[in-house]
GROMACS .gro file of C-alpha atoms in nm:
model
  183
    1UNK     CA    1  25.112   9.664  18.336
    2UNK     CA    2  24.797   9.821  18.468
    3UNK     CA    3  24.479   9.623  18.426
    4UNK     CA    4  24.239   9.867  18.262
    5UNK     CA    5  23.870   9.816  18.218
    6UNK     CA    6  23.787   9.888  17.856
    7UNK     CA    7  23.467  10.071  17.773
    8UNK     CA    8  23.195   9.821  17.698
    9UNK     CA    9  22.889   9.880  17.489
   10UNK     CA   10  22.541   9.807  17.616
   11UNK     CA   11  22.530   9.497  17.397
   12UNK     CA   12  22.830   9.259  17.431
   13UNK     CA   13  22.814   9.155  17.063
   14UNK     CA   14  22.929   9.506  16.971
   15UNK     CA   15  23.258   9.474  17.162
   16UNK     CA   16  23.562   9.311  17.002
   17UNK     CA   17  23.810   9.166  17.248
   18UNK     CA   18  24.064   9.127  16.969
   19UNK     CA   19  24.079   9.499  16.895
   20UNK     CA   20  23.950   9.632  17.225
   21UNK     CA   21  23.712   9.854  17.033
   22UNK     CA   22  23.341   9.884  16.993
   23UNK     CA   23  23.193   9.813  16.655
   24UNK     CA   24  22.960  10.060  16.498
   25UNK     CA   25  22.602   9.997  16.600
   26UNK     CA   26  22.375   9.925  16.307
   27UNK     CA   27  22.008   9.993  16.313
   28UNK     CA   28  21.799   9.679  16.335
   29UNK     CA   29  21.488   9.708  16.128
   30UNK     CA   30  21.193   9.534  16.281
   31UNK     CA   31  20.923   9.397  16.050
   32UNK     CA   32  20.617   9.611  16.035
   33UNK     CA   33  20.337   9.465  16.239
   34UNK     CA   34  19.981   9.571  16.239
   35UNK     CA   35  19.790   9.596  16.558
   36UNK     CA   36  19.453   9.434  16.557
   37UNK     CA   37  19.176   9.687  16.525
   38UNK     CA   38  19.003   9.738  16.857
   39UNK     CA   39  18.676   9.856  16.710
   40UNK     CA   40  18.398   9.598  16.702
   41UNK     CA   41  18.605   9.273  16.698
   42UNK     CA   42  18.287   9.067  16.744
   43UNK     CA   43  18.151   9.191  16.412
   44UNK     CA   44  18.476   9.093  16.238
   45UNK     CA   45  18.471   8.746  16.391
   46UNK     CA   46  18.103   8.709  16.317
   47UNK     CA   47  18.143   8.819  15.955
   48UNK     CA   48  18.451   8.600  15.885
   49UNK     CA   49  18.385   8.325  15.633
   50UNK     CA   50  18.656   8.064  15.588
   51UNK     CA   51  18.539   7.987  15.234
   52UNK     CA   52  18.620   8.349  15.138
   53UNK     CA   53  18.966   8.359  15.303
   54UNK     CA   54  19.246   8.378  15.043
   55UNK     CA   55  19.491   8.172  15.252
   56UNK     CA   56  19.238   7.892  15.292
   57UNK     CA   57  19.155   7.905  14.921
   58UNK     CA   58  19.525   7.886  14.828
   59UNK     CA   59  19.567   7.577  15.047
   60UNK     CA   60  19.265   7.404  14.894
   61UNK     CA   61  19.373   7.498  14.539
   62UNK     CA   62  19.721   7.362  14.611
   63UNK     CA   63  19.573   7.038  14.745
   64UNK     CA   64  19.364   7.008  14.426
   65UNK     CA   65  19.666   7.073  14.204
   66UNK     CA   66  19.883   6.833  14.405
   67UNK     CA   67  19.633   6.548  14.374
   68UNK     CA   68  19.623   6.595  13.995
   69UNK     CA   69  20.005   6.621  13.990
   70UNK     CA   70  20.052   6.295  14.182
   71UNK     CA   71  19.803   6.111  13.961
   72UNK     CA   72  19.955   6.223  13.629
   73UNK     CA   73  20.325   6.303  13.679
   74UNK     CA   74  20.566   6.063  13.511
   75UNK     CA   75  20.838   5.861  13.685
   76UNK     CA   76  20.667   5.915  14.022
   77UNK     CA   77  20.837   6.254  14.048
   78UNK     CA   78  20.738   6.459  14.349
   79UNK     CA   79  20.669   6.834  14.312
   80UNK     CA   80  21.013   6.925  14.462
   81UNK     CA   81  21.185   6.677  14.229
   82UNK     CA   82  20.999   6.814  13.928
   83UNK     CA   83  21.086   7.172  14.026
   84UNK     CA   84  21.452   7.076  14.057
   85UNK     CA   85  21.466   6.905  13.717
   86UNK     CA   86  21.268   7.180  13.544
   87UNK     CA   87  21.486   7.458  13.688
   88UNK     CA   88  21.807   7.273  13.594
   89UNK     CA   89  21.666   7.229  13.243
   90UNK     CA   90  21.598   7.603  13.235
   91UNK     CA   91  21.925   7.740  13.379
   92UNK     CA   92  22.174   7.459  13.324
   93UNK     CA   93  22.444   7.362  13.570
   94UNK     CA   94  22.449   7.562  13.893
   95UNK     CA   95  22.551   7.531  14.256
   96UNK     CA   96  22.327   7.335  14.489
   97UNK     CA   97  22.282   7.640  14.710
   98UNK     CA   98  22.184   7.863  14.418
   99UNK     CA   99  21.944   7.599  14.286
  100UNK     CA  100  21.773   7.581  14.626
  101UNK     CA  101  21.727   7.959  14.627
  102UNK     CA  102  21.592   7.958  14.270
  103UNK     CA  103  21.317   7.711  14.358
  104UNK     CA  104  21.257   7.843  14.712
  105UNK     CA  105  21.378   7.539  14.908
  106UNK     CA  106  21.588   7.552  15.220
  107UNK     CA  107  21.926   7.380  15.238
  108UNK     CA  108  21.796   7.063  15.406
  109UNK     CA  109  21.513   7.018  15.156
  110UNK     CA  110  21.726   7.071  14.845
  111UNK     CA  111  21.993   6.835  14.981
  112UNK     CA  112  21.737   6.556  15.021
  113UNK     CA  113  21.590   6.618  14.676
  114UNK     CA  114  21.936   6.622  14.517
  115UNK     CA  115  22.032   6.295  14.688
  116UNK     CA  116  21.715   6.119  14.569
  117UNK     CA  117  21.754   6.244  14.211
  118UNK     CA  118  22.123   6.141  14.210
  119UNK     CA  119  22.030   5.790  14.328
  120UNK     CA  120  21.789   5.766  14.032
  121UNK     CA  121  22.061   5.875  13.788
  122UNK     CA  122  21.875   6.195  13.688
  123UNK     CA  123  22.137   6.444  13.806
  124UNK     CA  124  22.503   6.444  13.891
  125UNK     CA  125  22.705   6.664  14.119
  126UNK     CA  126  23.069   6.759  14.118
  127UNK     CA  127  23.296   6.994  14.304
  128UNK     CA  128  23.301   7.344  14.164
  129UNK     CA  129  23.647   7.398  14.010
  130UNK     CA  130  23.652   7.757  14.137
  131UNK     CA  131  23.530   7.678  14.490
  132UNK     CA  132  23.577   7.319  14.616
  133UNK     CA  133  23.331   7.383  14.902
  134UNK     CA  134  23.052   7.427  14.650
  135UNK     CA  135  22.870   7.145  14.465
  136UNK     CA  136  22.775   7.195  14.100
  137UNK     CA  137  22.453   7.019  14.001
  138UNK     CA  138  22.359   6.926  13.646
  139UNK     CA  139  22.121   6.697  13.461
  140UNK     CA  140  22.242   6.367  13.324
  141UNK     CA  141  22.125   6.263  12.976
  142UNK     CA  142  21.855   6.054  13.143
  143UNK     CA  143  21.765   6.352  13.361
  144UNK     CA  144  21.733   6.580  13.057
  145UNK     CA  145  21.500   6.332  12.883
  146UNK     CA  146  21.296   6.294  13.203
  147UNK     CA  147  21.280   6.672  13.254
  148UNK     CA  148  21.161   6.723  12.896
  149UNK     CA  149  20.887   6.460  12.932
  150UNK     CA  150  20.787   6.593  13.276
  151UNK     CA  151  20.759   6.948  13.141
  152UNK     CA  152  20.521   6.820  12.872
  153UNK     CA  153  20.323   6.640  13.143
  154UNK     CA  154  20.303   6.950  13.366
  155UNK     CA  155  20.128   7.132  13.081
  156UNK     CA  156  19.855   6.867  13.091
  157UNK     CA  157  19.840   6.882  13.472
  158UNK     CA  158  19.815   7.261  13.474
  159UNK     CA  159  19.554   7.246  13.200
  160UNK     CA  160  19.338   7.025  13.419
  161UNK     CA  161  19.400   7.228  13.736
  162UNK     CA  162  19.319   7.560  13.574
  163UNK     CA  163  19.051   7.441  13.329
  164UNK     CA  164  18.780   7.659  13.493
  165UNK     CA  165  18.980   7.977  13.414
  166UNK     CA  166  18.989   8.174  13.092
  167UNK     CA  167  19.333   8.250  12.946
  168UNK     CA  168  19.309   8.604  13.081
  169UNK     CA  169  19.211   8.482  13.430
  170UNK     CA  170  19.502   8.235  13.420
  171UNK     CA  171  19.747   8.515  13.328
  172UNK     CA  172  19.602   8.738  13.600
  173UNK     CA  173  19.627   8.462  13.861
  174UNK     CA  174  19.988   8.394  13.762
  175UNK     CA  175  20.079   8.763  13.792
  176UNK     CA  176  19.905   8.792  14.132
  177UNK     CA  177  20.091   8.487  14.265
  178UNK     CA  178  20.424   8.625  14.138
  179UNK     CA  179  20.347   8.955  14.310
  180UNK     CA  180  20.283   8.777  14.640
  181UNK     CA  181  20.606   8.577  14.608
  182UNK     CA  182  20.822   8.878  14.513
  183UNK     CA  183  20.737   9.092  14.816
   0.00000   0.00000   0.00000
């Protein structure tokens, strides 16, 4: 048998040794980046005010909300634990992976939260009957009662956090934050 050199693509990940063929190259889309404007950077730096920067303001607002949350939340629930219980109360039983995506937590974070809530008897997990690799998460009776009471408490917490806003400003802020998250 003659030892032939097979054609190789410029990128080795596109070549399959099993089939001896090149896979179709797919276009990689790079995120759009903006180049910093080169005109008058000193004026931009000189005119920058941290107290007017939206990112800074979001961080300070979150810190304010978190301090109220910690002071008032029942059962010493943390914000991730509350989010987990509230979302389970809203959607019912779901996979751990799906739950993490619903509340915007990565796999490691949701695993830790689930373990702590399980140890407190607030949730239970079981193997998914359709896919034994997947864990189904659901509230226990105690977890449902805790979630209900925590949801009532979060209304009080949010009321205090957003007291300076009118109802319309609160609705507008909520819609703006959703728009930022959805992008």
